[in-house]
mmCIF file of C-alpha atoms in Angstrom:
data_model
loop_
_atom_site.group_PDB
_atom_site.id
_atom_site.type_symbol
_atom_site.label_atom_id
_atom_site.label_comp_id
_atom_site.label_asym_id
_atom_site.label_seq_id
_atom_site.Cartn_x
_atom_site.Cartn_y
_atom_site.Cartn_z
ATOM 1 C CA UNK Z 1 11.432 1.410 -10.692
ATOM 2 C CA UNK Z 2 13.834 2.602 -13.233
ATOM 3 C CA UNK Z 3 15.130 6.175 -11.733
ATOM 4 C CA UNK Z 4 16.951 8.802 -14.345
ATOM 5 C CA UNK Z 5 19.542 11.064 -13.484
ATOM 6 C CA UNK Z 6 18.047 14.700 -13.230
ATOM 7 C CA UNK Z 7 19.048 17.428 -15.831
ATOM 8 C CA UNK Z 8 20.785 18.575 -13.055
ATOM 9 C CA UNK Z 9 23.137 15.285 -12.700
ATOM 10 C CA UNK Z 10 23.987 14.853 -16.159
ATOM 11 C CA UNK Z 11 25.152 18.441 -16.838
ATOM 12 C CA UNK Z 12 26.982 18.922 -13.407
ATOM 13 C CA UNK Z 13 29.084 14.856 -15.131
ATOM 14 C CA UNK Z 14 29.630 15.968 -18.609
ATOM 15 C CA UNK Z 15 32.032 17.891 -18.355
ATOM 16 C CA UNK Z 16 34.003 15.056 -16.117
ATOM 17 C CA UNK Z 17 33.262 12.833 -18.871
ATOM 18 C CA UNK Z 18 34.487 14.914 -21.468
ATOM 19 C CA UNK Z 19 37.846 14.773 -19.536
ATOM 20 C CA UNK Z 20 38.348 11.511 -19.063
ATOM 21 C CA UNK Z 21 37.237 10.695 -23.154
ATOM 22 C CA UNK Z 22 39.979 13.251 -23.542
ATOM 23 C CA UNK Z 23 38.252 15.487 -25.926
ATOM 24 C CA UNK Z 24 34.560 17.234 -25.465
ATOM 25 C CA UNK Z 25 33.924 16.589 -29.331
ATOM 26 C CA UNK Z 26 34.263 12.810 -28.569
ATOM 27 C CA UNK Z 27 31.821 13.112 -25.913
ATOM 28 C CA UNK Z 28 29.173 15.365 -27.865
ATOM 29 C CA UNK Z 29 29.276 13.215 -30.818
ATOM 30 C CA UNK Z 30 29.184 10.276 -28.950
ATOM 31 C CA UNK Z 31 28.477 9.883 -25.439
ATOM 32 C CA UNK Z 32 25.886 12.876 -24.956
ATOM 33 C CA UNK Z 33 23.563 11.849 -27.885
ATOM 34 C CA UNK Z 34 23.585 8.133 -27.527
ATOM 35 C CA UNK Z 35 23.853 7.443 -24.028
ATOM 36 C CA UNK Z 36 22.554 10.161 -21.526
ATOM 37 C CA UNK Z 37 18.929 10.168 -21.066
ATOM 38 C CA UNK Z 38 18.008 13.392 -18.538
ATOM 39 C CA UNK Z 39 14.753 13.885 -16.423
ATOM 40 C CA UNK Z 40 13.673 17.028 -16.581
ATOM 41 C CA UNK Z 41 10.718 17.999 -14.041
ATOM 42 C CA UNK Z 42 8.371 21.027 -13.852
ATOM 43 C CA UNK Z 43 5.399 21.494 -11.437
ATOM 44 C CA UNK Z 44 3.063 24.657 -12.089
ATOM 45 C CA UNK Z 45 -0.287 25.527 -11.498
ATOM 46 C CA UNK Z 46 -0.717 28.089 -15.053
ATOM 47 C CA UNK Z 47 -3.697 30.298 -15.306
ATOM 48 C CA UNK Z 48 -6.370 28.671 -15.951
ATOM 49 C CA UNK Z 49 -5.349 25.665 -14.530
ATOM 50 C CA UNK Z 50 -7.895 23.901 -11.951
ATOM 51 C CA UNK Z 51 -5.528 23.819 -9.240
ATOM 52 C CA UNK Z 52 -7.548 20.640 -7.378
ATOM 53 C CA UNK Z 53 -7.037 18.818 -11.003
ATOM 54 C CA UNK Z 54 -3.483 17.160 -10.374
ATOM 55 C CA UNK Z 55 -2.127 16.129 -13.740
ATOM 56 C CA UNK Z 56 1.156 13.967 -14.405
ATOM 57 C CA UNK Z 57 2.611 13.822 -18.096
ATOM 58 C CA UNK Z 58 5.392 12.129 -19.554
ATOM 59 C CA UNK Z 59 6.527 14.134 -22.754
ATOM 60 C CA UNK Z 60 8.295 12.674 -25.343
ATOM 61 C CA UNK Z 61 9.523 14.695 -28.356
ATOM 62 C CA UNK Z 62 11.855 14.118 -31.309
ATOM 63 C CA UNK Z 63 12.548 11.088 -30.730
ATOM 64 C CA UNK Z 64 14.243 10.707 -34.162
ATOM 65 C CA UNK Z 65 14.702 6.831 -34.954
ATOM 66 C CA UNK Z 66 17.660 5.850 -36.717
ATOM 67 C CA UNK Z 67 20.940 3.965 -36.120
ATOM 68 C CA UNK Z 68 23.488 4.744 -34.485
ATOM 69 C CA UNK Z 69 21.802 7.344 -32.634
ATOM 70 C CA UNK Z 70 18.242 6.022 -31.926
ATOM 71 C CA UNK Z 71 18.529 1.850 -32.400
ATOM 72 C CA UNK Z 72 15.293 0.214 -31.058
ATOM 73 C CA UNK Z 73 17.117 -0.856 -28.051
ATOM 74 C CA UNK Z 74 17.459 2.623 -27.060
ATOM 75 C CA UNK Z 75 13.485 3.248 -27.752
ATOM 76 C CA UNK Z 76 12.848 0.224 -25.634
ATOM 77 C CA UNK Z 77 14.593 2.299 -22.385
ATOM 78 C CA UNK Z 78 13.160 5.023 -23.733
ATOM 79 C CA UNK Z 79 9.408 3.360 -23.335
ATOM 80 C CA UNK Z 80 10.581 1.834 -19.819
ATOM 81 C CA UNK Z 81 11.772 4.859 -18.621
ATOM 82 C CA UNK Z 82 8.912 6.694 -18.840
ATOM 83 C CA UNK Z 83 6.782 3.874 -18.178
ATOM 84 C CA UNK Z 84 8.421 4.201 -14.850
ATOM 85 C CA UNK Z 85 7.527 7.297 -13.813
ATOM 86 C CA UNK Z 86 3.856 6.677 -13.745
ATOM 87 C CA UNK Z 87 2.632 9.627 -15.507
ATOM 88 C CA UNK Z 88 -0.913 10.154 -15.930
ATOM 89 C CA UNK Z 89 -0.807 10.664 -19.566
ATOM 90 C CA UNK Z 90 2.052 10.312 -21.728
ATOM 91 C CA UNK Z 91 2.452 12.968 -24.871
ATOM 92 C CA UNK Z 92 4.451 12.206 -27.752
ATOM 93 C CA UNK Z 93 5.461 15.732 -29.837
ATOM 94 C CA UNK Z 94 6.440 14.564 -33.370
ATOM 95 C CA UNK Z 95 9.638 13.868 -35.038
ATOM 96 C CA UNK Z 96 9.313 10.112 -34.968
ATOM 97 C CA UNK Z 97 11.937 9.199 -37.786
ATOM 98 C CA UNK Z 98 15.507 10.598 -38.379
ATOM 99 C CA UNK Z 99 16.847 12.694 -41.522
ATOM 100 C CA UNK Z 100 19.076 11.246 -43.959
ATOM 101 C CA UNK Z 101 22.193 13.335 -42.575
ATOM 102 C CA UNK Z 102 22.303 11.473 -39.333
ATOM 103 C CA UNK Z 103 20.820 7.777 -40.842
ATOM 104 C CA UNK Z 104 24.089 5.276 -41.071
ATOM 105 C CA UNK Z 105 21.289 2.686 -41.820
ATOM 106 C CA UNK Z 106 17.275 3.440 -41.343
ATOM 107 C CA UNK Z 107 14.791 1.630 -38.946
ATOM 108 C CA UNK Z 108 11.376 0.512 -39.470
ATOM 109 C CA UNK Z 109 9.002 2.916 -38.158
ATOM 110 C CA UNK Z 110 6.577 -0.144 -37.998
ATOM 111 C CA UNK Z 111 9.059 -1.559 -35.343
ATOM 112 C CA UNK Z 112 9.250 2.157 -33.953
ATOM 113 C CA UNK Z 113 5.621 1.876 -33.584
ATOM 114 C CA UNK Z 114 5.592 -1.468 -31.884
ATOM 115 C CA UNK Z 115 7.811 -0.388 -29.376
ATOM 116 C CA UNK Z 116 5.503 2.750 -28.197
ATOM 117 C CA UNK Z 117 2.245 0.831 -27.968
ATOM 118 C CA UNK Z 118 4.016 -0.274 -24.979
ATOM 119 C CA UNK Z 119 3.535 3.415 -23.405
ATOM 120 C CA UNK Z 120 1.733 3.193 -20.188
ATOM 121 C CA UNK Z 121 -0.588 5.596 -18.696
ATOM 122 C CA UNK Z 122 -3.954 5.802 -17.755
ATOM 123 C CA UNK Z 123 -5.303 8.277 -19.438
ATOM 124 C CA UNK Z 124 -3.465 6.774 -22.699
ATOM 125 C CA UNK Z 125 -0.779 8.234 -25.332
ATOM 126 C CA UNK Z 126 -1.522 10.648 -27.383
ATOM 127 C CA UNK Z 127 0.701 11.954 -30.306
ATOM 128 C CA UNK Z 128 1.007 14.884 -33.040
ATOM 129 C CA UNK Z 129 2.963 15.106 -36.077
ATOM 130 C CA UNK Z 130 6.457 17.041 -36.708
ATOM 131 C CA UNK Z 131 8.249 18.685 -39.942
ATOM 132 C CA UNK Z 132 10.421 14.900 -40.021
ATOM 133 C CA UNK Z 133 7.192 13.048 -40.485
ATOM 134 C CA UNK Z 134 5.943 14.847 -43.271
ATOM 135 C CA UNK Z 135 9.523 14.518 -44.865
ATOM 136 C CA UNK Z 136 9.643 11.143 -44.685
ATOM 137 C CA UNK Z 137 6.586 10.254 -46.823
ATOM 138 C CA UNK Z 138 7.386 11.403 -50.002
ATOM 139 C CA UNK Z 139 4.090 10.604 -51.116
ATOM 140 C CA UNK Z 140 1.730 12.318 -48.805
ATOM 141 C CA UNK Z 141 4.029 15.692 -49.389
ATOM 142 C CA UNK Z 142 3.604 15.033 -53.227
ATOM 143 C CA UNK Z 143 -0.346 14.395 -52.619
ATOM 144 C CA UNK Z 144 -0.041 17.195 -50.292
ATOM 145 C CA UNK Z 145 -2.180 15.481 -47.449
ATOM 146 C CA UNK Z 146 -2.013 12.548 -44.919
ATOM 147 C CA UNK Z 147 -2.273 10.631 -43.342
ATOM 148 C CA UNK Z 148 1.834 10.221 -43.426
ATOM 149 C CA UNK Z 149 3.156 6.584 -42.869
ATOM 150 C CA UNK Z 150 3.969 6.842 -39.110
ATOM 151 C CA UNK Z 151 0.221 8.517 -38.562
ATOM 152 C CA UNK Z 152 -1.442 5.412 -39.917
ATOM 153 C CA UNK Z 153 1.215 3.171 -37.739
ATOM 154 C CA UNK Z 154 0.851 4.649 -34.332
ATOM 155 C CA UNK Z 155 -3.193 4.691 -34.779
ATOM 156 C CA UNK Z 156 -2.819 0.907 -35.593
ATOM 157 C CA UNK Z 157 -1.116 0.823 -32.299
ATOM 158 C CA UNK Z 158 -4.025 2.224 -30.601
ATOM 159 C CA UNK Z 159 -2.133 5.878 -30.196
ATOM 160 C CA UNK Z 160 -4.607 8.733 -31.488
ATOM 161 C CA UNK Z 161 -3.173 11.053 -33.626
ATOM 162 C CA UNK Z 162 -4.269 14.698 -33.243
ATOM 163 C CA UNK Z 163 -4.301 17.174 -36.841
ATOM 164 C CA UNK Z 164 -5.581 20.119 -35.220
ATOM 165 C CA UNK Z 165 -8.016 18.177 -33.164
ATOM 166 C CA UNK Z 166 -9.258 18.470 -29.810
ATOM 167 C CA UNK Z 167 -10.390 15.707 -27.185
ATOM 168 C CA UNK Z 168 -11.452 16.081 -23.687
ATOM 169 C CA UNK Z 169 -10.438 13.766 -20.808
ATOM 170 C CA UNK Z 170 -11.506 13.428 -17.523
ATOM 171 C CA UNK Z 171 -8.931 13.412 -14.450
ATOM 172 C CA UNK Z 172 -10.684 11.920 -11.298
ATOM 173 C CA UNK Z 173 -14.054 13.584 -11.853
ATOM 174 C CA UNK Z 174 -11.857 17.045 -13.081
ATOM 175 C CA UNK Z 175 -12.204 17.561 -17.135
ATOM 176 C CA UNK Z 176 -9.448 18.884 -19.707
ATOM 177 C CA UNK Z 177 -9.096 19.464 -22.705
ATOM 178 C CA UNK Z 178 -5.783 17.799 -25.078
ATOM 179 C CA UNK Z 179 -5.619 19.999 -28.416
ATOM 180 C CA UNK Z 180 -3.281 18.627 -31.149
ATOM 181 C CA UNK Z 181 -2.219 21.292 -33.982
ATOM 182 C CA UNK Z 182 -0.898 19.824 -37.414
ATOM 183 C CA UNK Z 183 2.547 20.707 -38.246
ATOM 184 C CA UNK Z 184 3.638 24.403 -39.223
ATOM 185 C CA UNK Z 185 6.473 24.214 -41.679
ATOM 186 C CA UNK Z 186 4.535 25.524 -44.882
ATOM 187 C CA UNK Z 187 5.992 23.011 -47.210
ATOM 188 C CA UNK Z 188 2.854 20.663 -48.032
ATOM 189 C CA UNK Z 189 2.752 20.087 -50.862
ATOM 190 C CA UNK Z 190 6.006 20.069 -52.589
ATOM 191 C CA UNK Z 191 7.016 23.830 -53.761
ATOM 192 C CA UNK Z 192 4.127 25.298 -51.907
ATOM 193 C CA UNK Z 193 4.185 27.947 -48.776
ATOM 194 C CA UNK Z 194 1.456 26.506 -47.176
ATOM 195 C CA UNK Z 195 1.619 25.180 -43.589
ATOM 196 C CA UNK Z 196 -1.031 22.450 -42.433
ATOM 197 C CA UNK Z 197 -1.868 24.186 -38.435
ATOM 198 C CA UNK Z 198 -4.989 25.534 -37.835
ATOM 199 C CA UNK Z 199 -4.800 27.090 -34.932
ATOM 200 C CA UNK Z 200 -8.740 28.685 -34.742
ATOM 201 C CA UNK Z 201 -9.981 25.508 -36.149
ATOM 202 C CA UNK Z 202 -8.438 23.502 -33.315
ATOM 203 C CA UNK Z 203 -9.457 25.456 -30.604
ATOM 204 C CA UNK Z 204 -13.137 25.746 -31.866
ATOM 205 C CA UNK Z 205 -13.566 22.149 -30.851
ATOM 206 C CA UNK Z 206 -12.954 22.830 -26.902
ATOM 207 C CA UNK Z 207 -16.401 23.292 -25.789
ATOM 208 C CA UNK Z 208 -16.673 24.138 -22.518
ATOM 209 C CA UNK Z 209 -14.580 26.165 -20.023
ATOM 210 C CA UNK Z 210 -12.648 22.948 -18.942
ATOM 211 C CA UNK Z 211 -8.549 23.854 -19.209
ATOM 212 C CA UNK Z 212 -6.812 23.121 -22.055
ATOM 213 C CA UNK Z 213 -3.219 21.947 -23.102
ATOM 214 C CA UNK Z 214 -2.055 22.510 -26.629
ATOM 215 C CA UNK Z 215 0.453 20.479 -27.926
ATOM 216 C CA UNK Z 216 2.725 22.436 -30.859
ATOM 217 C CA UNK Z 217 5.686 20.848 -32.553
ATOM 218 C CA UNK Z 218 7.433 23.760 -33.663
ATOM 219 C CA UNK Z 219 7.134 26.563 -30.826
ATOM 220 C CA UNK Z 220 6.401 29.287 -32.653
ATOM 221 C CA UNK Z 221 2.741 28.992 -32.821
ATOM 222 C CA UNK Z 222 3.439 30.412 -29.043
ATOM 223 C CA UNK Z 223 3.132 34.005 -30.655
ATOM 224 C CA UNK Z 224 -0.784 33.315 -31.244
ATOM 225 C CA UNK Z 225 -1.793 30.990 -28.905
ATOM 226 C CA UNK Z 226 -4.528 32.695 -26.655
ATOM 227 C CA UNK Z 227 -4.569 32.665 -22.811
ATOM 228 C CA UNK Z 228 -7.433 30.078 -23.339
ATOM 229 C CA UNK Z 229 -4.409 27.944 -23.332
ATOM 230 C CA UNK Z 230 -3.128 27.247 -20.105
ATOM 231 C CA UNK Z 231 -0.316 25.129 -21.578
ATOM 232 C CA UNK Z 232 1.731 24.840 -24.804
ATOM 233 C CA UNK Z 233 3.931 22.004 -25.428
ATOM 234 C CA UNK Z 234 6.319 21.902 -27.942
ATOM 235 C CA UNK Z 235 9.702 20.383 -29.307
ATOM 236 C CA UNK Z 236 11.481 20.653 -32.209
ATOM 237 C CA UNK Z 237 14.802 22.825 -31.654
ATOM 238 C CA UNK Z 238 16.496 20.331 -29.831
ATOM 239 C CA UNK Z 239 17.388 23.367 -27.498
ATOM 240 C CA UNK Z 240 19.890 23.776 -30.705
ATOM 241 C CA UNK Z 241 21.807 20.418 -30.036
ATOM 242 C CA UNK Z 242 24.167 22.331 -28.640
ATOM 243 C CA UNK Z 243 23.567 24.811 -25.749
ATOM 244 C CA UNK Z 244 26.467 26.564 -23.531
ATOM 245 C CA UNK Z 245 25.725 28.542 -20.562
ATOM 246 C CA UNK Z 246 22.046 28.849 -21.587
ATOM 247 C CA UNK Z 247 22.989 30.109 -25.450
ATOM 248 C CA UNK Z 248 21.978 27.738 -28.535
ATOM 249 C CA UNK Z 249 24.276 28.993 -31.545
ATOM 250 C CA UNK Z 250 21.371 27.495 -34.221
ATOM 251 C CA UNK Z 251 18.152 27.360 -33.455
ATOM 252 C CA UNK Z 252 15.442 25.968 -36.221
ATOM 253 C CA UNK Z 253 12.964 29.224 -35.023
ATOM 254 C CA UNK Z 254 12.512 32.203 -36.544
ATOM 255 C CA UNK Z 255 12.482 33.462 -32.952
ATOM 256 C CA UNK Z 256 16.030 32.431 -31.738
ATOM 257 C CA UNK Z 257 16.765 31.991 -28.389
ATOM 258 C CA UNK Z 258 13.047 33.108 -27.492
ATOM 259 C CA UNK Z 259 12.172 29.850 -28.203
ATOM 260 C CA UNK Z 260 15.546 27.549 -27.645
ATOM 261 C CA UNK Z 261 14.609 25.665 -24.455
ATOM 262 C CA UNK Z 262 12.357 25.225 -21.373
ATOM 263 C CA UNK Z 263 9.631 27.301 -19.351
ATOM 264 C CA UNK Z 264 9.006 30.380 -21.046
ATOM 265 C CA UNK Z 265 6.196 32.812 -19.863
ATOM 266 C CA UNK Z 266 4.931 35.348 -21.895
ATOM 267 C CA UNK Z 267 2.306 37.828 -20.848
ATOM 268 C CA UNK Z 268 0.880 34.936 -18.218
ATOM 269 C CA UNK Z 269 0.829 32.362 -20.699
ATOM 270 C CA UNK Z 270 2.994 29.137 -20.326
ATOM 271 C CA UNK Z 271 4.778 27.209 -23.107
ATOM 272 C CA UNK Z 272 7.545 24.600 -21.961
ATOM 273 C CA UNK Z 273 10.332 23.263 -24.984
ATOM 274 C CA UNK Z 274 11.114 19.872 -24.581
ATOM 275 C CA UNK Z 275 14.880 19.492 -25.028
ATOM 276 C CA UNK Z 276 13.778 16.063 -27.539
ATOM 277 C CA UNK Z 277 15.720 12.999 -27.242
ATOM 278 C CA UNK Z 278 17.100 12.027 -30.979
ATOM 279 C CA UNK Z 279 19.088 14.476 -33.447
ATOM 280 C CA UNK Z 280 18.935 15.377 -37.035
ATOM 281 C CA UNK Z 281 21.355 17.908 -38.966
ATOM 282 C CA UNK Z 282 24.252 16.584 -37.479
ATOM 283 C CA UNK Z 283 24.687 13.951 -34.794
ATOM 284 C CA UNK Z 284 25.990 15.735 -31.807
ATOM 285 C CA UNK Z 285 24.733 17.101 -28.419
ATOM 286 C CA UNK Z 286 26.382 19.254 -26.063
ATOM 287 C CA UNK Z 287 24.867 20.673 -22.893
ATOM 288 C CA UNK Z 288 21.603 19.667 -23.861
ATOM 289 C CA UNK Z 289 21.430 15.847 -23.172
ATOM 290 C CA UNK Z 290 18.579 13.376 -24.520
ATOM 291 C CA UNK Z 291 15.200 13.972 -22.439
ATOM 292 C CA UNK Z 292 12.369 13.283 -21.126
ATOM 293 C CA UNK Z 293 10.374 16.067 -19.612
ATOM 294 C CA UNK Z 294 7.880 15.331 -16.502
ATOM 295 C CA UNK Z 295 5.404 17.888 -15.775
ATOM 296 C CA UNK Z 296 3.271 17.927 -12.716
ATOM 297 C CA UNK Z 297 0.004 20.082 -13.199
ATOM 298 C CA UNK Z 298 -1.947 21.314 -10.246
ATOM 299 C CA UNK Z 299 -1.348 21.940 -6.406
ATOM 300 C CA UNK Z 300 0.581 19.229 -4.434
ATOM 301 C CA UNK Z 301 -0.857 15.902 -4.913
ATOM 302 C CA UNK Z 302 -2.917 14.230 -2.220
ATOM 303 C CA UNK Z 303 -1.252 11.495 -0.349
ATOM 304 C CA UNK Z 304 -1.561 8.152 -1.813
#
């Protein structure tokens, strides 16, 4: 089994690293977005959370495809690494392929694709869209509706996509409920203010009092999510590609360092920022290495 260092590890070596490379800008624009991949764990029971229904995820966000930063080599430890943890379900938060700024020379997202149908978990993969995927297909933002490219790849690949959909699973007799919301940046179509999340619309299709987990690319949404919700997953700030001593100088949220990083809990509801793994704007991370975020749902696990 394939073991990652813990968030922990890499932070408490970068700055060692950074020494020996002589220069911490060498390591952020090289070493820290390339080659660290971090595992960051969280175990919570949230309200409404059936503490007898023990849940393991794998969440993958931003994963941002694109050489040098995110060559299909590194997707194929990506997939393995998470493959080794033997999650119960493995979530995938958007942001499949890279922006321009950061592209020295593009990859295939059909190859990208390939590479995740080999996801494991029993319970499946299960994906929503980001800003980057809408961006990409120049068509669908002109048209002003999907599916995007990378939607109709990853469903050939036998990974739903959720558009502010719901679907329940079932967790060793214990139901739940997996709500996907479309992305929020209002920019579909071209020149228009609109965003594509429906939050109400999404939630309507939960019905019964089973738990629910929302996943959210941009975080947000977190402002109206009900307590319904006993968990909101989201990416898309990168915890600002650059985070010292728990500070993000640019943050893509209109919310700033409310919604920069990690476990946040707000009036008893739970939302937890995925770091991401890729990088777009520039290509450079600092104090906020790649990861991939394990959360463990429910009261300790019975023995195997």
């Amino acid at each position: 089994m394939l073991i990652l260092p813990t968030r922990r590890q890499v932070l408490g070596g970068f700055g060692a690293s950074a020494l020996t490379l002589g220069s911490g800008g060498a390591y952020a624009f090289f070493i820290e977005p390339r080659f660290r991949l971090a595992l960051t764990r969280y175990r919570l029971t949230p309200p409404g959370w059936d503490p007898d229904l023990h849940l393991r995820i794998a969440v993958l966000a931003d994963i941002h495809v694109c050489e040098p930063y995110m060559p299909l080599d590194r997707v194929a430890e990506i997939v393995a690494a998470a493959n080794a943890l033997r999650p119960d379900l493995i979530l995938l938060l958007g942001d499949y392929p890279a922006g321009r700024k950061v592209t020295w020379h593009w990859v295939p997202l059909s190859d990208f694709a390939r590479l995740a149908e080999g996801l494991r978990a029993p319970l499946g993969t299960y994906a929503i869209l980001g800003n980057h995927d809408w961006w990409d297909d120049r068509e669908a933002m002109m048209a002003g509706k999907g599916p995007v490219e990378i939607c109709r790849l990853l469903e050939a690949r036998g990974i739903p996509v959720l558009e502010n959909d719901a679907v329940r699973l079932v967790q060793n007799g214990r139901p739940f409920w997996i709500a996907g919301l479309a992305d929020q940046e209002p920019f579909v179509p071209i020149g228009s203010r609109r965003s594509l999340a429906d939050l109400p619309a999404t939630l309507a299709q939960v019905s019964d009092a089973a738990p629910v987990i929302l996943l959210a690319h941009e975080p947000d949404i977190f402002v109206k999510v009900p307590a319904r919700v006993s968990l909101t997953l989201s990416g898309h700030t990168h915890g600002g590609q650059i985070r010292l001593l728990g500070y993000s100088p640019v943050l893509p949220s209109r919310y700033g360092q409310r919604f920069a990083y990690g476990h946040v809990v707000e009036d008893g509801r739970h939302l937890i920022i995925s770091g991401g793994l890729g990088v777009s704007g520039v290509g450079v991370r600092f104090g906020v290495p790649p990861e991939i975020v394990l959360i463990e749902l429910g009261g300790a696990a019975p023995a195997a």
